[in-house]
Coordinates of C-alpha atoms and ligand atoms in Angstrom, one line a residue:
X1 CA 104.9 117.1 66.8
X2 CA 105.4 113.7 65.3
X3 CA 103.0 112.4 62.7
X4 CA 102.0 108.8 62.7
X5 CA 100.3 107.1 59.7
X6 CA 97.5 104.8 61.1
X7 CA 96.5 101.9 58.8
X8 CA 93.7 100.0 60.6
X9 CA 93.0 97.8 57.6
X10 CA 90.3 95.1 57.8
X11 CA 88.3 93.1 60.4
X12 CA 89.7 93.4 63.9
X13 CA 92.5 95.7 62.7
X14 CA 89.7 98.4 62.8
X15 CA 88.9 97.4 66.4
X16 CA 92.4 97.1 67.9
X17 CA 94.2 100.0 66.4
X18 CA 91.9 102.7 68.0
X19 CA 92.5 100.9 71.3
X20 CA 96.2 101.3 71.0
X21 CA 95.8 105.1 70.2
X22 CA 93.7 105.5 73.4
X23 CA 96.7 104.0 75.4
X24 CA 99.2 106.1 73.6
X25 CA 97.2 109.2 74.5
X26 CA 96.8 108.0 78.1
X27 CA 100.6 107.7 78.5
X28 CA 101.0 111.3 77.3
X29 CA 102.5 110.5 73.8
X30 CA 101.6 113.6 71.7
X31 CA 101.3 113.0 68.0
X32 CA 99.2 113.7 65.1
X33 CA 97.6 110.7 63.5
X34 CA 96.8 110.6 59.9
X35 CA 94.6 107.7 58.5
X36 CA 95.7 105.7 55.5
X37 CA 93.6 103.4 53.4
X38 CA 94.7 99.8 53.1
X39 CA 93.1 96.4 52.6
X40 CA 90.4 94.4 51.1
X41 CA 87.9 97.3 50.6
X42 CA 90.4 99.0 48.4
X43 CA 91.1 96.0 46.4
X44 CA 87.4 95.6 45.7
X45 CA 86.8 99.3 45.0
X46 CA 90.0 100.3 43.3
X47 CA 91.8 97.1 42.3
X48 CA 94.7 97.9 44.7
X49 CA 94.8 96.9 48.4
X50 CA 97.8 99.3 48.8
X51 CA 96.8 102.6 47.2
X52 CA 99.6 104.9 46.2
X53 CA 98.4 107.6 48.5
X54 CA 99.1 105.4 51.4
X55 CA 102.6 104.8 50.1
X56 CA 103.0 108.6 49.8
X57 CA 101.9 109.2 53.4
X58 CA 104.4 106.7 54.7
X59 CA 107.1 108.2 52.5
X60 CA 106.4 111.5 54.0
X61 CA 105.9 110.7 57.7
X62 CA 108.1 107.5 58.0
X63 CA 106.3 105.8 60.9
X64 CA 103.2 103.6 60.5
X65 CA 100.9 101.8 62.9
X66 CA 99.2 98.8 61.1
X67 CA 96.2 96.7 62.3
X68 CA 95.6 93.8 60.0
X69 CA 94.3 93.0 56.5
X70 CA 92.2 90.3 55.0
X71 CA 93.4 88.4 52.0
X72 CA 91.5 85.8 50.1
X73 CA 92.4 83.2 47.4
X74 CA 92.7 84.1 43.8
X75 CA 89.2 83.2 42.7
X76 CA 87.5 85.0 45.6
X77 CA 89.7 88.1 44.9
X78 CA 88.6 88.1 41.2
X79 CA 85.0 87.6 42.2
X80 CA 84.8 90.4 44.7
X81 CA 86.5 92.9 42.5
X82 CA 84.1 95.7 41.4
X83 CA 82.3 94.9 38.2
X84 CA 83.7 98.0 36.5
X85 CA 87.3 96.7 37.1
X86 CA 86.8 93.0 36.2
X87 CA 88.9 91.6 33.3
X88 CA 91.2 94.6 33.2
X89 CA 94.3 92.8 34.4
X90 CA 94.1 93.6 38.1
X91 CA 95.8 91.1 40.3
X92 CA 95.6 91.0 44.1
X93 CA 98.8 91.2 46.2
X94 CA 99.2 91.3 50.0
X95 CA 99.5 95.0 51.0
X96 CA 101.6 94.2 54.0
X97 CA 104.1 92.2 52.0
X98 CA 103.9 95.0 49.5
X99 CA 104.9 97.6 52.1
X100 CA 107.8 95.5 53.4
X101 CA 109.0 95.2 49.8
X102 CA 108.4 98.8 48.8
X103 CA 110.2 100.3 51.7
X104 CA 112.7 97.4 52.1
X105 CA 111.6 96.9 55.7
X106 CA 114.3 94.2 56.1
X107 CA 114.4 94.1 59.9
X108 CA 111.5 92.3 61.5
X109 CA 111.5 92.3 65.4
X110 CA 109.3 90.0 67.3
X111 CA 109.5 90.1 71.1
X112 CA 108.1 87.1 73.0
X113 CA 108.0 87.9 76.7
X114 CA 105.9 86.1 79.3
X115 CA 103.8 88.2 81.6
X116 CA 103.6 86.9 85.1
X117 CA 100.2 85.4 85.9
X118 CA 99.2 85.0 82.2
X119 CA 97.1 81.8 82.3
X120 CA 98.3 81.1 78.7
X121 CA 101.9 80.8 79.8
X122 CA 103.8 77.6 79.0
X123 CA 104.4 75.4 82.0
X124 CA 106.9 72.5 82.1
X125 CA 106.7 69.3 84.2
X126 CA 109.3 68.8 86.9
X127 CA 109.8 65.7 89.1
X128 CA 108.0 67.4 91.9
X129 CA 105.5 69.7 90.2
X130 CA 105.7 72.3 87.4
X131 CA 107.9 75.2 86.3
X132 CA 106.8 78.2 84.6
X133 CA 109.8 79.4 82.6
X134 CA 110.2 83.1 82.3
X135 CA 110.5 83.6 78.6
X136 CA 112.1 86.8 77.3
X137 CA 113.2 86.2 73.7
X138 CA 113.4 88.7 71.0
X139 CA 113.4 87.3 67.4
X140 CA 115.2 89.3 64.6
X141 CA 113.8 87.9 61.3
X142 CA 115.3 89.0 58.1
X143 CA 112.2 90.2 56.3
X144 CA 112.9 90.6 52.7
X145 CA 115.0 87.7 51.4
X146 CA 115.7 84.0 52.0
X147 CA 113.0 81.5 51.1
X148 CA 110.4 84.2 50.8
X149 CA 112.2 86.2 48.2
X150 CA 109.6 85.1 45.7
X151 CA 112.0 83.8 43.1
X152 CA 110.4 80.6 42.2
X153 CA 109.0 78.6 39.3
X154 CA 106.9 75.6 38.4
X155 CA 108.2 74.4 35.0
X156 CA 111.1 76.8 35.0
X157 CA 112.0 78.4 31.6
X158 CA 114.8 76.7 29.6
X159 CA 117.4 79.4 30.5
X160 CA 116.8 78.7 34.3
X161 CA 116.8 75.0 33.9
X162 CA 120.0 75.0 32.0
X163 CA 121.6 77.2 34.5
X164 CA 120.5 75.0 37.3
X165 CA 121.8 71.9 35.4
X166 CA 125.4 73.4 35.6
X167 CA 125.2 72.3 39.3
X168 CA 126.2 68.6 39.8
X169 CA 123.4 68.0 42.3
X170 CA 120.8 68.7 39.6
X171 CA 121.7 65.4 38.0
X172 CA 119.0 63.6 40.3
X173 CA 116.3 65.8 38.7
X174 CA 117.5 65.5 35.2
X175 CA 114.6 63.2 34.1
X176 CA 111.9 65.1 35.8
X177 CA 109.5 66.8 33.3
X178 CA 109.3 70.6 33.5
X179 CA 105.8 70.7 34.6
X180 CA 106.6 68.3 37.4
X181 CA 109.5 70.5 38.6
X182 CA 109.0 73.3 41.2
X183 CA 111.8 75.4 42.4
X184 CA 111.7 78.1 45.2
X185 CA 115.1 79.7 45.8
X186 CA 116.6 80.8 49.1
X187 CA 118.5 84.0 48.3
X188 CA 120.7 85.6 51.0
X189 CA 122.9 88.7 50.5
X190 CA 125.8 89.5 52.7
X191 CA 124.6 93.1 53.1
X192 CA 121.3 92.0 54.5
X193 CA 123.0 89.4 56.8
X194 CA 125.2 92.1 58.2
X195 CA 122.3 94.5 58.7
X196 CA 120.1 92.0 60.6
X197 CA 123.0 90.7 62.7
X198 CA 124.2 94.1 63.6
X199 CA 120.7 95.2 64.6
X200 CA 120.3 92.0 66.7
X201 CA 123.6 92.8 68.6
X202 CA 122.7 96.4 69.0
X203 CA 119.3 95.6 70.5
X204 CA 121.1 93.1 72.8
X205 CA 123.5 95.7 74.0
X206 CA 120.8 98.3 74.4
X207 CA 118.4 96.1 76.4
X208 CA 120.9 94.1 78.3
X209 CA 120.6 90.7 76.7
X210 CA 123.8 88.5 77.1
X211 CA 123.5 86.2 74.2
X212 CA 122.6 86.4 70.5
X213 CA 121.7 83.1 68.8
X214 CA 122.0 82.6 65.1
X215 CA 119.3 80.0 64.3
X216 CA 119.9 78.5 60.9
X217 CA 121.1 75.2 59.4
X218 CA 124.6 75.7 58.2
X219 CA 125.4 72.0 58.2
X220 CA 123.0 71.5 55.3
X221 CA 122.3 75.0 53.8
X222 CA 126.1 75.5 53.7
X223 CA 125.9 78.6 51.4
X224 CA 123.0 80.7 52.8
X225 CA 123.0 79.7 56.4
X226 CA 126.8 79.5 56.3
X227 CA 127.0 83.2 55.1
X228 CA 124.7 84.3 58.0
X229 CA 126.8 82.4 60.6
X230 CA 130.1 83.7 59.3
X231 CA 129.0 87.3 59.2
X232 CA 127.7 86.8 62.9
X233 CA 131.1 85.4 64.0
X234 CA 132.7 88.6 62.6
X235 CA 130.3 91.1 63.9
X236 CA 130.1 89.4 67.4
X237 CA 133.8 90.3 67.9
X238 CA 132.7 94.0 68.3
X239 CA 130.4 93.0 71.2
X240 CA 132.6 91.5 73.9
X241 CA 130.0 91.3 76.5
X242 CA 127.5 89.3 74.4
X243 CA 128.0 85.7 73.6
X244 CA 127.3 84.3 70.1
X245 CA 125.4 81.0 70.1
X246 CA 124.3 79.1 67.1
X247 CA 121.5 76.5 66.8
X248 CA 120.0 74.6 64.0
X249 CA 116.3 75.4 63.3
X250 CA 115.1 71.9 63.9
X251 CA 116.9 71.4 67.1
X252 CA 115.8 74.9 68.3
X253 CA 112.1 73.8 67.9
X254 CA 112.9 70.8 70.0
X255 CA 114.5 73.0 72.6
X256 CA 111.6 75.4 72.5
X257 CA 109.8 73.7 75.3
X258 CA 113.0 72.4 77.0
X259 CA 114.8 75.6 77.9
X260 CA 113.2 78.6 76.3
X261 CA 114.3 80.8 79.2
X262 CA 118.0 80.7 78.4
X263 CA 117.7 82.5 75.0
X264 CA 117.8 86.3 74.6
X265 CA 118.1 87.6 71.1
X266 CA 117.6 85.2 68.2
X267 CA 118.4 86.0 64.5
X268 CA 117.2 84.1 61.5
X269 CA 116.4 84.2 57.9
X270 CA 112.9 85.0 56.7
X271 CA 111.2 81.6 56.8
X272 CA 113.1 80.2 59.9
X273 CA 112.4 83.5 61.7
X274 CA 108.7 83.1 60.8
X275 CA 108.7 79.7 62.3
X276 CA 110.5 80.4 65.5
X277 CA 108.6 83.6 66.2
X278 CA 105.3 81.7 66.1
X279 CA 106.9 78.9 68.2
X280 CA 108.0 81.3 71.0
X281 CA 104.7 83.4 70.7
X282 CA 102.9 80.1 71.5
X283 CA 104.8 80.0 74.9
X284 CA 103.7 83.5 76.0
X285 CA 100.1 83.6 75.1
X286 CA 99.8 83.3 71.3
X287 CA 98.3 85.8 68.9
X288 CA 96.7 88.1 71.4
X289 CA 100.1 88.9 72.8
X290 CA 102.4 88.8 69.7
X291 CA 103.7 92.1 68.6
X292 CA 106.1 93.1 65.9
X293 CA 108.0 95.9 64.1
X294 CA 109.1 96.0 60.4
X295 CA 112.1 98.4 60.2
X296 CA 113.8 99.8 57.1
X297 CA 116.5 102.4 56.7
X298 CA 113.8 105.2 56.5
X299 CA 110.4 103.8 57.2
X300 CA 109.2 101.7 60.1
X301 CA 105.8 99.9 60.4
X302 CA 104.5 98.4 63.7
X303 CA 101.8 95.7 63.8
X304 CA 100.4 92.8 65.8
X305 CA 101.3 89.4 64.3
X306 CA 97.7 88.4 64.1
X307 CA 95.4 88.8 61.1
X308 CA 91.9 90.3 60.8
X309 CA 90.1 87.5 62.5
X310 CA 87.0 87.9 60.2
X311 CA 84.8 85.6 62.3
X312 CA 85.0 88.0 65.2
X313 CA 84.9 91.4 63.3
X314 CA 81.2 91.8 63.6
X315 CA 80.8 90.9 67.3
X316 CA 79.7 94.0 69.2
X317 CA 81.1 94.4 71.9
X318 CA 84.3 93.0 70.6
X319 CA 85.9 90.1 72.2
X320 CA 89.4 90.2 70.9
X321 CA 92.6 91.0 72.8
X322 CA 94.1 94.4 72.2
X323 CA 97.4 93.6 73.9
X324 CA 99.3 92.5 70.8
X325 CA 98.4 95.9 69.1
X326 CA 99.2 97.8 72.3
X327 CA 102.6 96.2 72.6
X328 CA 103.3 96.9 68.9
X329 CA 102.6 100.6 69.7
X330 CA 105.1 100.3 72.5
X331 CA 107.7 99.1 70.0
X332 CA 106.9 102.3 68.0
X333 CA 107.5 104.4 71.1
X334 CA 110.9 102.8 71.6
X335 CA 111.8 103.4 67.9
X336 CA 110.9 107.0 68.5
X337 CA 113.1 107.1 71.6
X338 CA 110.2 107.3 74.0
X339 CA 111.4 104.3 76.1
X340 CA 110.0 105.6 79.4
X341 CA 106.5 105.8 77.9
X342 CA 106.8 102.3 76.4
X343 CA 108.0 101.0 79.7
X344 CA 105.0 102.6 81.5
X345 CA 102.6 100.9 79.1
X346 CA 104.3 97.5 79.5
X347 CA 104.2 97.8 83.2
X348 CA 100.5 98.6 83.1
X349 CA 99.8 95.6 80.8
X350 CA 101.9 93.4 83.2
X351 CA 100.0 94.7 86.2
X352 CA 96.6 94.0 84.5
X353 CA 97.6 90.5 83.6
X354 CA 99.0 89.7 87.0
X355 CA 95.9 90.9 88.9
X356 CA 93.8 88.8 86.5
X357 CA 90.6 90.7 87.2
X358 CA 90.1 91.6 83.5
X359 CA 90.7 88.9 80.9
X360 CA 89.8 88.6 77.2
X361 CA 88.3 85.3 76.0
X362 CA 91.6 83.9 74.7
X363 CA 93.1 84.3 78.3
X364 CA 90.2 82.2 79.6
X365 CA 90.8 79.5 76.9
X366 CA 87.2 79.9 75.7
X367 CA 85.9 79.3 72.2
X368 CA 85.3 82.8 70.7
X369 CA 81.8 83.9 70.3
X370 CA 79.1 86.3 71.7
X371 CA 78.6 84.2 74.8
X372 CA 82.1 84.7 76.2
X373 CA 80.9 87.6 78.3
X374 CA 78.4 85.4 80.2
X375 CA 81.4 83.1 81.0
X376 CA 83.4 86.0 82.5
X377 CA 85.4 87.3 79.7
X378 CA 86.0 91.0 79.3
X379 CA 85.5 93.0 76.2
X380 CA 88.3 94.5 74.2
X381 CA 87.5 98.0 75.5
X382 CA 87.3 96.8 79.1
X383 CA 90.9 95.4 78.7
X384 CA 92.1 98.6 77.2
X385 CA 90.4 100.7 80.0
X386 CA 92.0 98.5 82.7
X387 CA 95.4 99.1 81.1
X388 CA 94.7 102.9 81.0
X389 CA 93.6 102.9 84.7
X390 CA 96.9 101.4 85.5
X391 CA 98.8 104.1 83.6
X392 CA 97.1 106.9 85.3
Ligands
NAI1 P1 94.0 85.4 62.4 O1 95.2 85.9 63.1 O2 93.2 86.5 61.8 O3 93.2 84.5 63.4 C1 93.5 83.3 63.8 C2 92.7 83.1 65.1 O4 93.5 83.7 66.2 C3 91.4 83.7 65.3 O5 90.3 83.0 64.9 C4 91.3 84.0 66.7 O6 90.9 82.9 67.4 C5 92.7 84.3 67.1 N1 93.0 85.7 67.3 C6 93.6 86.5 66.3 N2 93.8 87.7 66.8 C7 93.3 87.7 68.0 C8 93.3 88.7 69.1 N3 93.8 89.9 69.0 N4 92.7 88.3 70.3 C9 92.3 87.1 70.4 N5 92.3 86.2 69.5 C10 92.9 86.4 68.4 O7 94.5 84.5 61.2 P2 93.6 83.7 60.1 O8 92.2 83.3 60.7 O9 94.5 82.7 59.6 O10 93.3 84.8 58.9 C11 92.2 85.7 58.9 C12 92.6 86.7 57.8 O11 93.7 87.5 58.2 C13 92.9 86.2 56.5 O12 92.3 86.9 55.5 C14 94.5 86.3 56.4 O13 94.9 86.5 55.1 C15 94.7 87.5 57.2 N6 96.0 87.7 57.9 C16 96.5 89.0 57.9 C17 97.7 89.2 58.5 C18 98.2 90.6 58.6 O14 97.5 91.5 58.3 N7 99.5 90.8 58.9 C19 98.4 88.1 59.2 C20 97.7 86.8 59.2 C21 96.6 86.6 58.5
MG2 MG1 103.6 83.7 60.2

């Protein structure tokens, strides 16, 4: 039997992850679940939000389901650290970023698909009424490099500054004092480009998408975006039935609302992928619907895009939408080759949304709070149960 490492984390991560497990059980997915510690509690108690025992469990079992974590600014992190650990050189780092780096989870997949009847779907004005475009876009975001590589300085050391000054364009910054100069680098490797582009094409082939769009900015970022686009041109030749398109990130954001339905798979560097995946998620219902996968050569972790929503964590019953977490579990099923079960769950979610009898507060465009039930919103658990009833 497959073993899945479950990492509920903080806040509503603890609420939505158990809901996804109920749905996995209902669809007949047999697995053993082992709990792993992650998040703020472990920062406070142990000085480490990502304990080694959690890394060991993932190393062993290879597949993880993750809820969400809470992170707080530096001073709050220092203040909330257990008194016995204070002043001993502990520094907080985000455990999900830590996991992506540790296991080199370089492929981030973020599907953004509209469900028929979702009141949060984007609509577009026509001359004679409105269109509701059927969005079905899957974003492949390079997850480990690019502008989020973390290679950056304010007041760069002399050796770095000297090296930069060998570039003719650095002349414009020659007179800027070190402490007034901040540099964040955009590092792209050919190997990582090839991997994310190949995964994007393979996914398009497997799921029948007819176009793959490289969304970059090669006219300005000639080196890094240029490398991505060149590699895409080479790899695309191996996929004759799939067209390669390329768009610039800025133009893509303009076209986001103009013609989102024409795009299939989109592939981008880390930051651009971050931006467009939020953009497309906004067209299909936002955080309550945004699922994702982080995939490396050995380990894969599936998580909703949303955070721990601390303001709602104490509400009982819970108001939050479990769909993003449930759809992330579907992505896990596909990763494990359980496509039919994933499809069954997605169809159930689609059915519940289309019927519209059960809606969480976000789907009713309500402000979150304990009063949403009196306005007709369903609880997190009612939403899950309705999905489970549809599966049965
Ligand atoms: P958030 O995603 O937790 O919440 C933003 C807003 O989105 C919430 O107030 C709520 O209105 C809505 N929302 C989120 N999930 C929802 C759901 N399932 N159903 C319905 N509505 C939902 O982001 P925020 O407020 O910026 O950050 C809160 C904490 O989460 C912070 O500590 C932050 O560092 C952390 N965070 C963690 C992430 C992760 O674990 N991957 C990602 C983003 C934020
Ligand atoms: Mg983001």
